[in-house]
Amino acid sequence: MNDNKNGSFSGHSIETILTHEGRKPDEQYGFVNTPVYRGSTVLFKTLADIEAQQQPYLYGRAGNPTTDGVEAIVTELEGAYRTRLVPSGLAAITIALLSCVKAGDDILVSDSAYEPGRVFSDGFLARMGVTTRYYDPRIGAGLGALMQPNTKAVLAESPGSLTFEVQDIPALAKAAHDGGARLIVDNSWASPLYHQPLALGADLVVHAGTKMFVGHSDAFAGTISTTEAAWGEVERTRAQLGFFTSGDEAFLVARGLRTLAIRMKEHQQRALEIARWLEEQDEVVQVLHPALPSHPDHALWQRDFTGSGSLFGLLLAPAPRASVAAFVDGLNLFTMGYSWGGYESLCVPVKLGRNRTAKPWTAEGNLFRLHIGLEGVEDLKADLKAAIERYARAR
């Protein structure tokens, strides 16, 4: 098993790390990429070997060179002690939370958090005797007032992937640590290229690697990166639950990571251009993109981020369902789908409802979530302009 603690390309640029970390051609007969390792049983040559339990790999579920390569890259990018690759972003959240709590404990979760994480907290954790409370994503240092003696974890997502509030990670970390809890941050939006929560005080960072890491809409993955202090419980929890990512999926994650820096630059540039253009269009009430000066958390984004992602929100003037249908049903290049991070652009209408309990969403109008892919920017603008015109006509 690869310790993933000291990447050999530490100190190099992000582009160099993504190109060279996590692969060892000299050990793979000169082939550039680590091949797909498929296997459950690992063989031992002697009784002494099986008794010593010191082979790099003891059983397939614990990892292999393909998964190790991905973990090494993400560890280096996040500035983490170690990383584990797991089957999905939800699996990463599940393991992270379960590593922090036991029956009778309490957790605090951002009201802007990923819906499946809320379902897990309100469902599975509740059945196990863990209480979940939700907090205003803009609470910052005020989180301290919500801490209880049995609060053991705080789950933040910055920015939120539906409403895009940016959270004050250093303030949340201080409040969590002062109260005896660990801070978990979902960093899927910006990726570790543009945001490093561990350096800001977080204890665990999770990713829906399905999104930006994979980048091609063809594989599921999640990652958990931690400080040294948090690692032991995370690894024990993962092992006890039996979460393992296959070599095939890991290979696709590694393939996507090699081009992450280039793709993120393109996604960022295209998303910002379209977001700025949308602010000038009729029917647009607000564009929810933290990198825009109009965003209420723009100053916080400038302080803690070095770039932005492909995903943002679009709030259109109040209109009936017929307008929403006219907007999305006639799209040509944008298609509807719940994920994001791939090369293709996506648009989904957002209904918050049950997803906001601590800080109700009161903005009037219809909210859409846009992922800007790698199509021509002018083509995407034309698709959106036509959609906005259909929306207005159907009012």
mmCIF file of C-alpha atoms in Angstrom:
data_model
loop_
_atom_site.group_PDB
_atom_site.id
_atom_site.type_symbol
_atom_site.label_atom_id
_atom_site.label_comp_id
_atom_site.label_asym_id
_atom_site.label_seq_id
_atom_site.Cartn_x
_atom_site.Cartn_y
_atom_site.Cartn_z
ATOM 1 C CA MET A 1 0.000 0.000 0.000
ATOM 2 C CA ASN A 2 1.338 3.402 -1.022
ATOM 3 C CA ASP A 3 1.645 5.809 1.912
ATOM 4 C CA ASN A 4 1.013 8.806 -0.368
ATOM 5 C CA LYS A 5 2.702 11.088 2.161
ATOM 6 C CA ASN A 6 5.571 12.634 0.271
ATOM 7 C CA GLY A 7 4.995 12.935 -3.441
ATOM 8 C CA SER A 8 8.222 12.875 -5.434
ATOM 9 C CA PHE A 9 7.112 15.952 -7.382
ATOM 10 C CA SER A 10 6.381 18.104 -4.338
ATOM 11 C CA GLY A 11 7.372 21.693 -4.982
ATOM 12 C CA HIS A 12 6.736 21.524 -8.716
ATOM 13 C CA SER A 13 3.924 23.334 -10.527
ATOM 14 C CA ILE A 14 0.401 21.962 -10.506
ATOM 15 C CA GLU A 15 0.696 21.084 -14.190
ATOM 16 C CA THR A 16 3.875 19.082 -13.562
ATOM 17 C CA ILE A 17 2.367 17.259 -10.580
ATOM 18 C CA LEU A 18 -0.698 16.291 -12.615
ATOM 19 C CA THR A 19 1.463 15.090 -15.484
ATOM 20 C CA HIS A 20 3.997 13.024 -13.550
ATOM 21 C CA GLU A 21 2.736 12.160 -10.046
ATOM 22 C CA GLY A 22 1.161 8.771 -9.368
ATOM 23 C CA ARG A 23 2.736 6.822 -12.220
ATOM 24 C CA LYS A 24 5.967 4.817 -12.401
ATOM 25 C CA PRO A 25 6.826 3.805 -15.981
ATOM 26 C CA ASP A 26 10.017 2.060 -14.855
ATOM 27 C CA GLU A 27 7.880 -0.394 -12.893
ATOM 28 C CA GLN A 28 5.442 -0.876 -15.786
ATOM 29 C CA TYR A 29 7.871 -1.984 -18.526
ATOM 30 C CA GLY A 30 8.133 1.607 -19.735
ATOM 31 C CA PHE A 31 4.428 2.149 -20.391
ATOM 32 C CA VAL A 32 3.401 5.722 -19.595
ATOM 33 C CA ASN A 33 0.211 4.943 -17.699
ATOM 34 C CA THR A 34 -0.233 2.610 -14.766
ATOM 35 C CA PRO A 35 -2.386 -0.221 -16.142
ATOM 36 C CA VAL A 36 -5.704 -1.356 -14.765
ATOM 37 C CA TYR A 37 -5.098 -3.779 -11.920
ATOM 38 C CA ARG A 38 -8.063 -6.106 -11.464
ATOM 39 C CA GLY A 39 -7.840 -8.600 -8.669
ATOM 40 C CA SER A 40 -9.106 -9.807 -5.343
ATOM 41 C CA THR A 41 -6.541 -12.404 -4.273
ATOM 42 C CA VAL A 42 -2.920 -11.449 -3.702
ATOM 43 C CA LEU A 43 -0.490 -14.360 -3.513
ATOM 44 C CA PHE A 44 2.228 -14.981 -0.908
ATOM 45 C CA LYS A 45 5.277 -17.099 -1.664
ATOM 46 C CA THR A 46 6.133 -18.432 1.789
ATOM 47 C CA LEU A 47 4.675 -18.970 5.241
ATOM 48 C CA ALA A 48 7.036 -16.284 6.511
ATOM 49 C CA ASP A 49 5.624 -13.818 3.983
ATOM 50 C CA ILE A 50 1.991 -14.388 4.933
ATOM 51 C CA GLU A 51 2.822 -14.239 8.631
ATOM 52 C CA ALA A 52 4.811 -10.998 8.243
ATOM 53 C CA GLN A 53 1.971 -9.234 6.398
ATOM 54 C CA GLN A 54 4.496 -6.827 4.930
ATOM 55 C CA GLN A 55 3.830 -7.126 1.220
ATOM 56 C CA PRO A 56 2.759 -3.868 -0.430
ATOM 57 C CA TYR A 57 -0.669 -5.407 -1.095
ATOM 58 C CA LEU A 58 -2.362 -8.047 1.039
ATOM 59 C CA TYR A 59 -5.832 -8.201 -0.524
ATOM 60 C CA GLY A 60 -7.427 -6.469 -3.472
ATOM 61 C CA ARG A 61 -9.971 -4.522 -1.436
ATOM 62 C CA ALA A 62 -7.174 -2.555 0.262
ATOM 63 C CA GLY A 63 -5.963 -1.045 -3.002
ATOM 64 C CA ASN A 64 -3.594 -1.657 -5.880
ATOM 65 C CA PRO A 65 -1.123 0.342 -7.990
ATOM 66 C CA THR A 66 -3.943 1.872 -10.065
ATOM 67 C CA THR A 67 -5.810 3.267 -7.053
ATOM 68 C CA ASP A 68 -2.567 4.254 -5.336
ATOM 69 C CA GLY A 69 -1.624 6.449 -8.265
ATOM 70 C CA VAL A 70 -4.816 8.472 -8.007
ATOM 71 C CA GLU A 71 -4.443 8.810 -4.251
ATOM 72 C CA ALA A 72 -0.882 10.077 -4.632
ATOM 73 C CA ILE A 73 -1.957 12.812 -7.052
ATOM 74 C CA VAL A 74 -4.838 14.062 -4.901
ATOM 75 C CA THR A 75 -2.737 13.941 -1.724
ATOM 76 C CA GLU A 76 -0.135 16.170 -3.362
ATOM 77 C CA LEU A 77 -2.733 18.585 -4.728
ATOM 78 C CA GLU A 78 -4.582 18.930 -1.408
ATOM 79 C CA GLY A 79 -1.450 19.184 0.720
ATOM 80 C CA ALA A 80 -2.864 16.271 2.709
ATOM 81 C CA TYR A 81 -1.342 13.579 4.913
ATOM 82 C CA ARG A 82 -3.041 10.849 2.907
ATOM 83 C CA THR A 83 -5.984 10.226 0.580
ATOM 84 C CA ARG A 84 -8.390 7.398 -0.087
ATOM 85 C CA LEU A 85 -10.180 6.793 -3.372
ATOM 86 C CA VAL A 86 -13.745 5.544 -2.842
ATOM 87 C CA PRO A 87 -16.648 4.665 -5.170
ATOM 88 C CA SER A 88 -18.468 8.053 -5.220
ATOM 89 C CA GLY A 89 -18.725 11.504 -3.719
ATOM 90 C CA LEU A 90 -21.531 10.286 -1.463
ATOM 91 C CA ALA A 91 -19.297 7.437 -0.281
ATOM 92 C CA ALA A 92 -16.626 10.010 0.594
ATOM 93 C CA ILE A 93 -19.106 12.053 2.648
ATOM 94 C CA THR A 94 -20.443 8.895 4.287
ATOM 95 C CA ILE A 95 -16.998 7.686 5.371
ATOM 96 C CA ALA A 96 -15.923 11.154 6.499
ATOM 97 C CA LEU A 97 -18.963 11.610 8.736
ATOM 98 C CA LEU A 98 -18.919 8.072 10.117
ATOM 99 C CA SER A 99 -15.241 8.460 11.008
ATOM 100 C CA CYS A 100 -16.160 11.361 13.313
ATOM 101 C CA VAL A 101 -19.317 10.233 15.100
ATOM 102 C CA LYS A 102 -20.897 7.549 17.244
ATOM 103 C CA ALA A 103 -24.400 7.042 18.636
ATOM 104 C CA GLY A 104 -25.454 10.021 20.724
ATOM 105 C CA ASP A 105 -23.303 12.530 18.835
ATOM 106 C CA ASP A 106 -24.414 15.615 16.951
ATOM 107 C CA ILE A 107 -23.287 17.085 13.622
ATOM 108 C CA LEU A 108 -23.752 20.476 11.967
ATOM 109 C CA VAL A 109 -24.291 20.557 8.210
ATOM 110 C CA SER A 110 -24.379 23.545 5.882
ATOM 111 C CA ASP A 111 -27.863 24.332 4.653
ATOM 112 C CA SER A 112 -26.395 24.541 1.147
ATOM 113 C CA ALA A 113 -24.931 21.023 1.246
ATOM 114 C CA TYR A 114 -25.230 18.374 -1.449
ATOM 115 C CA GLU A 115 -28.676 16.757 -1.170
ATOM 116 C CA PRO A 116 -27.536 13.098 -0.945
ATOM 117 C CA GLY A 117 -25.392 14.085 2.045
ATOM 118 C CA ARG A 118 -28.480 15.534 3.709
ATOM 119 C CA VAL A 119 -30.442 12.366 2.969
ATOM 120 C CA PHE A 120 -27.681 10.254 4.517
ATOM 121 C CA SER A 121 -27.539 12.466 7.609
ATOM 122 C CA ASP A 122 -31.301 12.702 8.121
ATOM 123 C CA GLY A 123 -31.848 9.036 7.334
ATOM 124 C CA PHE A 124 -28.995 6.660 8.120
ATOM 125 C CA LEU A 125 -27.285 8.736 10.806
ATOM 126 C CA ALA A 126 -30.600 9.477 12.487
ATOM 127 C CA ARG A 127 -31.336 5.742 12.699
ATOM 128 C CA MET A 128 -27.923 5.248 14.280
ATOM 129 C CA GLY A 129 -28.670 7.831 16.984
ATOM 130 C CA VAL A 130 -26.765 10.787 15.516
ATOM 131 C CA THR A 131 -28.515 14.168 15.444
ATOM 132 C CA THR A 132 -28.118 16.480 12.446
ATOM 133 C CA ARG A 133 -28.680 20.232 12.604
ATOM 134 C CA TYR A 134 -28.331 22.662 9.711
ATOM 135 C CA TYR A 135 -26.677 26.066 9.736
ATOM 136 C CA ASP A 136 -26.780 29.196 7.597
ATOM 137 C CA PRO A 137 -23.890 28.811 5.106
ATOM 138 C CA ARG A 138 -22.919 32.434 5.767
ATOM 139 C CA ILE A 139 -22.757 31.999 9.549
ATOM 140 C CA GLY A 140 -18.957 32.129 9.778
ATOM 141 C CA ALA A 141 -17.712 32.555 13.342
ATOM 142 C CA GLY A 142 -21.330 32.462 14.519
ATOM 143 C CA LEU A 143 -21.102 28.692 14.234
ATOM 144 C CA GLY A 144 -19.571 28.716 17.705
ATOM 145 C CA ALA A 145 -22.960 29.549 19.204
ATOM 146 C CA LEU A 146 -24.414 26.356 17.707
ATOM 147 C CA MET A 147 -21.754 24.015 19.039
ATOM 148 C CA GLN A 148 -22.866 21.545 21.713
ATOM 149 C CA PRO A 149 -20.744 19.265 23.908
ATOM 150 C CA ASN A 150 -21.663 16.299 21.681
ATOM 151 C CA THR A 151 -21.088 18.069 18.341
ATOM 152 C CA LYS A 152 -18.316 16.074 16.675
ATOM 153 C CA ALA A 153 -18.394 17.083 13.013
ATOM 154 C CA VAL A 154 -19.183 20.090 10.828
ATOM 155 C CA LEU A 155 -19.839 19.466 7.127
ATOM 156 C CA ALA A 156 -19.330 22.465 4.831
ATOM 157 C CA GLU A 157 -19.563 22.796 1.065
ATOM 158 C CA SER A 158 -17.975 25.916 -0.360
ATOM 159 C CA PRO A 159 -19.468 27.204 -2.480
ATOM 160 C CA GLY A 160 -22.762 25.354 -2.226
ATOM 161 C CA SER A 161 -23.439 23.509 -5.470
ATOM 162 C CA LEU A 162 -26.999 24.831 -5.841
ATOM 163 C CA THR A 163 -26.999 28.321 -4.307
ATOM 164 C CA PHE A 164 -23.252 29.074 -4.346
ATOM 165 C CA GLU A 165 -22.685 30.687 -0.956
ATOM 166 C CA VAL A 166 -18.979 30.859 -0.083
ATOM 167 C CA GLN A 167 -18.181 29.801 3.479
ATOM 168 C CA ASP A 168 -15.588 31.256 5.816
ATOM 169 C CA ILE A 169 -13.525 28.094 6.260
ATOM 170 C CA PRO A 170 -10.980 29.513 8.768
ATOM 171 C CA ALA A 171 -13.815 30.791 10.966
ATOM 172 C CA LEU A 172 -15.699 27.502 10.740
ATOM 173 C CA ALA A 173 -12.522 25.565 11.540
ATOM 174 C CA LYS A 174 -11.855 27.629 14.662
ATOM 175 C CA ALA A 175 -15.430 27.257 15.895
ATOM 176 C CA ALA A 176 -15.408 23.507 15.211
ATOM 177 C CA HIS A 177 -12.036 22.933 16.877
ATOM 178 C CA ASP A 178 -12.902 25.099 19.893
ATOM 179 C CA GLY A 179 -15.987 22.920 20.316
ATOM 180 C CA GLY A 180 -14.117 19.632 19.968
ATOM 181 C CA ALA A 181 -15.341 18.816 16.450
ATOM 182 C CA ARG A 182 -13.707 18.184 13.101
ATOM 183 C CA LEU A 183 -14.398 20.207 9.972
ATOM 184 C CA ILE A 184 -15.163 18.372 6.722
ATOM 185 C CA VAL A 185 -15.203 20.434 3.523
ATOM 186 C CA ASP A 186 -16.596 19.394 0.156
ATOM 187 C CA ASN A 187 -14.146 20.935 -2.332
ATOM 188 C CA SER A 188 -15.647 19.578 -5.544
ATOM 189 C CA TRP A 189 -16.487 22.956 -7.146
ATOM 190 C CA ALA A 190 -13.067 24.601 -7.215
ATOM 191 C CA SER A 191 -10.919 21.476 -7.029
ATOM 192 C CA PRO A 192 -7.625 21.591 -5.094
ATOM 193 C CA LEU A 193 -6.175 23.639 -7.946
ATOM 194 C CA TYR A 194 -8.127 26.713 -6.822
ATOM 195 C CA HIS A 195 -8.973 26.054 -3.170
ATOM 196 C CA GLN A 196 -7.167 24.220 -0.365
ATOM 197 C CA PRO A 197 -9.369 23.798 2.706
ATOM 198 C CA LEU A 198 -6.764 21.837 4.696
ATOM 199 C CA ALA A 199 -4.455 24.848 4.572
ATOM 200 C CA LEU A 200 -7.339 26.978 5.888
ATOM 201 C CA GLY A 201 -7.929 24.729 8.903
ATOM 202 C CA ALA A 202 -10.158 21.878 7.703
ATOM 203 C CA ASP A 203 -9.491 18.341 8.942
ATOM 204 C CA LEU A 204 -10.974 16.366 6.062
ATOM 205 C CA VAL A 205 -11.606 17.308 2.430
ATOM 206 C CA VAL A 206 -13.960 15.315 0.219
ATOM 207 C CA HIS A 207 -14.508 15.358 -3.521
ATOM 208 C CA ALA A 208 -17.115 14.034 -5.853
ATOM 209 C CA GLY A 209 -14.335 12.898 -8.158
ATOM 210 C CA THR A 210 -17.073 11.964 -10.620
ATOM 211 C CA LYS A 211 -17.140 15.641 -11.545
ATOM 212 C CA MET A 212 -13.955 17.565 -12.302
ATOM 213 C CA PHE A 213 -11.457 14.775 -11.606
ATOM 214 C CA VAL A 214 -12.982 12.337 -14.092
ATOM 215 C CA GLY A 215 -14.042 15.101 -16.471
ATOM 216 C CA HIS A 216 -15.648 12.856 -19.090
ATOM 217 C CA SER A 217 -19.008 11.851 -17.529
ATOM 218 C CA ASP A 218 -18.105 8.184 -17.692
ATOM 219 C CA ALA A 219 -17.061 7.070 -14.192
ATOM 220 C CA PHE A 220 -17.936 7.393 -10.506
ATOM 221 C CA ALA A 221 -15.370 8.234 -7.834
ATOM 222 C CA GLY A 222 -14.879 10.066 -4.564
ATOM 223 C CA THR A 223 -11.834 11.023 -2.545
ATOM 224 C CA ILE A 224 -11.146 11.763 1.121
ATOM 225 C CA SER A 225 -7.959 13.641 2.017
ATOM 226 C CA THR A 226 -7.065 14.323 5.632
ATOM 227 C CA THR A 227 -4.627 15.692 8.145
ATOM 228 C CA GLU A 228 -2.448 13.175 9.955
ATOM 229 C CA ALA A 229 -4.620 13.425 13.073
ATOM 230 C CA ALA A 230 -7.813 12.564 11.186
ATOM 231 C CA TRP A 231 -6.387 9.796 9.018
ATOM 232 C CA GLY A 232 -6.575 6.800 11.353
ATOM 233 C CA GLU A 233 -10.340 6.887 11.889
ATOM 234 C CA VAL A 234 -11.014 7.553 8.207
ATOM 235 C CA GLU A 235 -8.973 4.552 7.111
ATOM 236 C CA ARG A 236 -10.494 2.278 9.763
ATOM 237 C CA THR A 237 -14.011 3.348 8.783
ATOM 238 C CA ARG A 238 -13.361 2.805 5.082
ATOM 239 C CA ALA A 239 -11.872 -0.638 5.704
ATOM 240 C CA GLN A 240 -14.699 -1.710 8.015
ATOM 241 C CA LEU A 241 -17.336 -0.616 5.499
ATOM 242 C CA GLY A 242 -15.533 -2.368 2.657
ATOM 243 C CA PHE A 243 -15.558 0.626 0.314
ATOM 244 C CA PHE A 244 -13.242 0.004 -2.626
ATOM 245 C CA THR A 245 -12.896 1.530 -6.083
ATOM 246 C CA SER A 246 -12.194 -0.835 -8.964
ATOM 247 C CA GLY A 247 -9.082 -0.558 -11.071
ATOM 248 C CA ASP A 248 -11.197 0.301 -14.113
ATOM 249 C CA GLU A 249 -12.772 3.305 -12.405
ATOM 250 C CA ALA A 250 -9.446 4.358 -10.910
ATOM 251 C CA PHE A 251 -7.846 4.294 -14.365
ATOM 252 C CA LEU A 252 -10.513 6.689 -15.656
ATOM 253 C CA VAL A 253 -9.980 9.027 -12.707
ATOM 254 C CA ALA A 254 -6.233 9.030 -13.348
ATOM 255 C CA ARG A 255 -6.818 9.746 -17.029
ATOM 256 C CA GLY A 256 -9.018 12.717 -16.151
ATOM 257 C CA LEU A 257 -6.602 14.107 -13.589
ATOM 258 C CA ARG A 258 -3.803 14.337 -16.156
ATOM 259 C CA THR A 259 -5.677 17.118 -17.958
ATOM 260 C CA LEU A 260 -7.338 18.721 -14.926
ATOM 261 C CA ALA A 261 -5.244 21.920 -14.958
ATOM 262 C CA ILE A 262 -5.927 22.578 -18.633
ATOM 263 C CA ARG A 263 -9.612 21.721 -18.362
ATOM 264 C CA MET A 264 -10.117 23.857 -15.249
ATOM 265 C CA LYS A 265 -8.596 26.884 -16.997
ATOM 266 C CA GLU A 266 -10.939 26.428 -19.941
ATOM 267 C CA HIS A 267 -14.016 25.762 -17.795
ATOM 268 C CA GLN A 268 -13.214 28.793 -15.641
ATOM 269 C CA GLN A 269 -12.678 31.150 -18.572
ATOM 270 C CA ARG A 270 -15.780 30.025 -20.439
ATOM 271 C CA ALA A 271 -18.020 30.037 -17.363
ATOM 272 C CA LEU A 272 -16.942 33.544 -16.377
ATOM 273 C CA GLU A 273 -17.474 34.901 -19.881
ATOM 274 C CA ILE A 274 -20.956 33.454 -20.061
ATOM 275 C CA ALA A 275 -21.805 34.524 -16.492
ATOM 276 C CA ARG A 276 -20.810 38.132 -17.253
ATOM 277 C CA TRP A 277 -22.795 38.045 -20.483
ATOM 278 C CA LEU A 278 -25.868 36.680 -18.697
ATOM 279 C CA GLU A 279 -25.807 39.565 -16.220
ATOM 280 C CA GLU A 280 -26.602 41.871 -19.161
ATOM 281 C CA GLN A 281 -29.595 39.895 -20.451
ATOM 282 C CA ASP A 282 -33.246 40.740 -19.984
ATOM 283 C CA GLU A 283 -35.169 38.408 -17.655
ATOM 284 C CA VAL A 284 -32.005 37.718 -15.614
ATOM 285 C CA VAL A 285 -32.476 38.716 -11.968
ATOM 286 C CA GLN A 286 -29.134 37.442 -10.677
ATOM 287 C CA VAL A 287 -26.169 35.307 -11.697
ATOM 288 C CA LEU A 288 -24.876 33.289 -8.750
ATOM 289 C CA HIS A 289 -21.157 33.022 -9.479
ATOM 290 C CA PRO A 290 -18.720 33.771 -6.612
ATOM 291 C CA ALA A 291 -16.066 35.167 -8.960
ATOM 292 C CA LEU A 292 -18.395 37.961 -10.091
ATOM 293 C CA PRO A 293 -18.106 41.258 -8.166
ATOM 294 C CA SER A 294 -21.911 41.237 -7.890
ATOM 295 C CA HIS A 295 -21.862 38.076 -5.776
ATOM 296 C CA PRO A 296 -22.405 38.818 -2.054
ATOM 297 C CA ASP A 297 -19.471 36.588 -1.079
ATOM 298 C CA HIS A 298 -17.065 37.835 -3.727
ATOM 299 C CA ALA A 299 -14.598 39.297 -1.194
ATOM 300 C CA LEU A 300 -14.456 35.996 0.677
ATOM 301 C CA TRP A 301 -13.937 34.146 -2.589
ATOM 302 C CA GLN A 302 -11.061 36.503 -3.450
ATOM 303 C CA ARG A 303 -9.462 35.847 -0.074
ATOM 304 C CA ASP A 304 -9.592 32.054 -0.091
ATOM 305 C CA PHE A 305 -9.727 30.959 -3.747
ATOM 306 C CA THR A 306 -7.296 31.325 -6.621
ATOM 307 C CA GLY A 307 -9.783 30.441 -9.359
ATOM 308 C CA SER A 308 -13.329 29.342 -10.043
ATOM 309 C CA GLY A 309 -15.219 26.384 -11.417
ATOM 310 C CA SER A 310 -17.579 25.592 -14.258
ATOM 311 C CA LEU A 311 -20.793 25.634 -12.239
ATOM 312 C CA PHE A 312 -23.010 28.583 -11.324
ATOM 313 C CA GLY A 313 -26.618 29.575 -10.793
ATOM 314 C CA LEU A 314 -28.962 31.627 -12.944
ATOM 315 C CA LEU A 315 -32.037 33.280 -11.428
ATOM 316 C CA LEU A 316 -34.666 34.402 -13.928
ATOM 317 C CA ALA A 317 -37.633 36.674 -13.328
ATOM 318 C CA PRO A 318 -40.756 35.038 -11.860
ATOM 319 C CA ALA A 319 -42.693 33.072 -14.477
ATOM 320 C CA PRO A 320 -44.958 29.993 -14.618
ATOM 321 C CA ARG A 321 -43.852 26.412 -15.184
ATOM 322 C CA ALA A 322 -44.568 26.845 -18.899
ATOM 323 C CA SER A 323 -41.692 29.316 -19.083
ATOM 324 C CA VAL A 324 -39.326 26.896 -17.342
ATOM 325 C CA ALA A 325 -40.338 24.165 -19.776
ATOM 326 C CA ALA A 326 -39.863 26.500 -22.731
ATOM 327 C CA PHE A 327 -36.389 27.395 -21.477
ATOM 328 C CA VAL A 328 -35.052 23.858 -20.987
ATOM 329 C CA ASP A 329 -37.038 21.820 -23.499
ATOM 330 C CA GLY A 330 -35.802 23.843 -26.445
ATOM 331 C CA LEU A 331 -32.116 23.854 -25.532
ATOM 332 C CA ASN A 332 -29.846 22.570 -28.263
ATOM 333 C CA LEU A 333 -26.327 22.365 -26.805
ATOM 334 C CA PHE A 334 -27.149 22.413 -23.098
ATOM 335 C CA THR A 335 -28.752 19.186 -21.927
ATOM 336 C CA MET A 336 -30.394 18.306 -18.618
ATOM 337 C CA GLY A 337 -28.476 16.100 -16.214
ATOM 338 C CA TYR A 338 -27.735 16.031 -12.505
ATOM 339 C CA SER A 339 -23.982 15.771 -12.600
ATOM 340 C CA TRP A 340 -21.401 18.258 -13.871
ATOM 341 C CA GLY A 341 -17.690 18.506 -14.622
ATOM 342 C CA GLY A 342 -17.757 16.796 -18.006
ATOM 343 C CA TYR A 343 -16.893 18.267 -21.374
ATOM 344 C CA GLU A 344 -20.585 18.777 -22.218
ATOM 345 C CA SER A 345 -22.663 21.718 -20.960
ATOM 346 C CA LEU A 346 -25.603 21.034 -18.657
ATOM 347 C CA CYS A 347 -28.611 22.937 -17.362
ATOM 348 C CA VAL A 348 -31.081 21.845 -14.683
ATOM 349 C CA PRO A 349 -33.970 23.717 -13.055
ATOM 350 C CA VAL A 350 -33.465 23.878 -9.278
ATOM 351 C CA LYS A 351 -36.256 23.383 -6.758
ATOM 352 C CA LEU A 352 -34.791 23.896 -3.296
ATOM 353 C CA GLY A 353 -37.751 23.121 -1.051
ATOM 354 C CA ARG A 354 -36.612 20.472 1.432
ATOM 355 C CA ASN A 355 -32.980 21.384 0.796
ATOM 356 C CA ARG A 356 -33.265 24.594 2.801
ATOM 357 C CA THR A 357 -34.304 24.404 6.433
ATOM 358 C CA ALA A 358 -31.994 26.673 8.463
ATOM 359 C CA LYS A 359 -31.895 29.547 5.968
ATOM 360 C CA PRO A 360 -34.928 29.406 3.655
ATOM 361 C CA TRP A 361 -34.356 30.444 0.059
ATOM 362 C CA THR A 362 -36.484 33.554 -0.467
ATOM 363 C CA ALA A 363 -35.297 34.855 -3.834
ATOM 364 C CA GLU A 364 -38.192 35.266 -6.247
ATOM 365 C CA GLY A 365 -37.961 33.721 -9.678
ATOM 366 C CA ASN A 366 -36.872 30.463 -11.269
ATOM 367 C CA LEU A 367 -33.417 29.122 -10.479
ATOM 368 C CA PHE A 368 -31.318 27.132 -12.947
ATOM 369 C CA ARG A 369 -27.912 25.532 -12.492
ATOM 370 C CA LEU A 370 -25.499 25.760 -15.403
ATOM 371 C CA HIS A 371 -22.343 23.749 -16.028
ATOM 372 C CA ILE A 372 -20.291 25.303 -18.799
ATOM 373 C CA GLY A 373 -18.568 22.681 -20.885
ATOM 374 C CA LEU A 374 -16.053 22.901 -23.707
ATOM 375 C CA GLU A 375 -18.292 23.859 -26.615
ATOM 376 C CA GLY A 376 -17.737 27.158 -28.420
ATOM 377 C CA VAL A 377 -18.650 30.057 -26.130
ATOM 378 C CA GLU A 378 -20.590 31.946 -28.785
ATOM 379 C CA ASP A 379 -22.566 28.795 -29.579
ATOM 380 C CA LEU A 380 -23.484 28.417 -25.910
ATOM 381 C CA LYS A 381 -24.495 32.074 -25.668
ATOM 382 C CA ALA A 382 -26.766 31.666 -28.688
ATOM 383 C CA ASP A 383 -28.388 28.607 -27.100
ATOM 384 C CA LEU A 384 -29.011 30.494 -23.851
ATOM 385 C CA LYS A 385 -30.219 33.645 -25.612
ATOM 386 C CA ALA A 386 -32.821 31.657 -27.512
ATOM 387 C CA ALA A 387 -33.836 29.934 -24.254
ATOM 388 C CA ILE A 388 -34.294 33.267 -22.480
ATOM 389 C CA GLU A 389 -36.426 34.555 -25.368
ATOM 390 C CA ARG A 390 -38.622 31.443 -25.197
ATOM 391 C CA TYR A 391 -38.896 31.900 -21.432
ATOM 392 C CA ALA A 392 -40.109 35.486 -21.836
ATOM 393 C CA ARG A 393 -42.627 34.629 -24.553
ATOM 394 C CA ALA A 394 -44.189 31.876 -22.415
ATOM 395 C CA ARG A 395 -44.842 34.181 -19.436
#
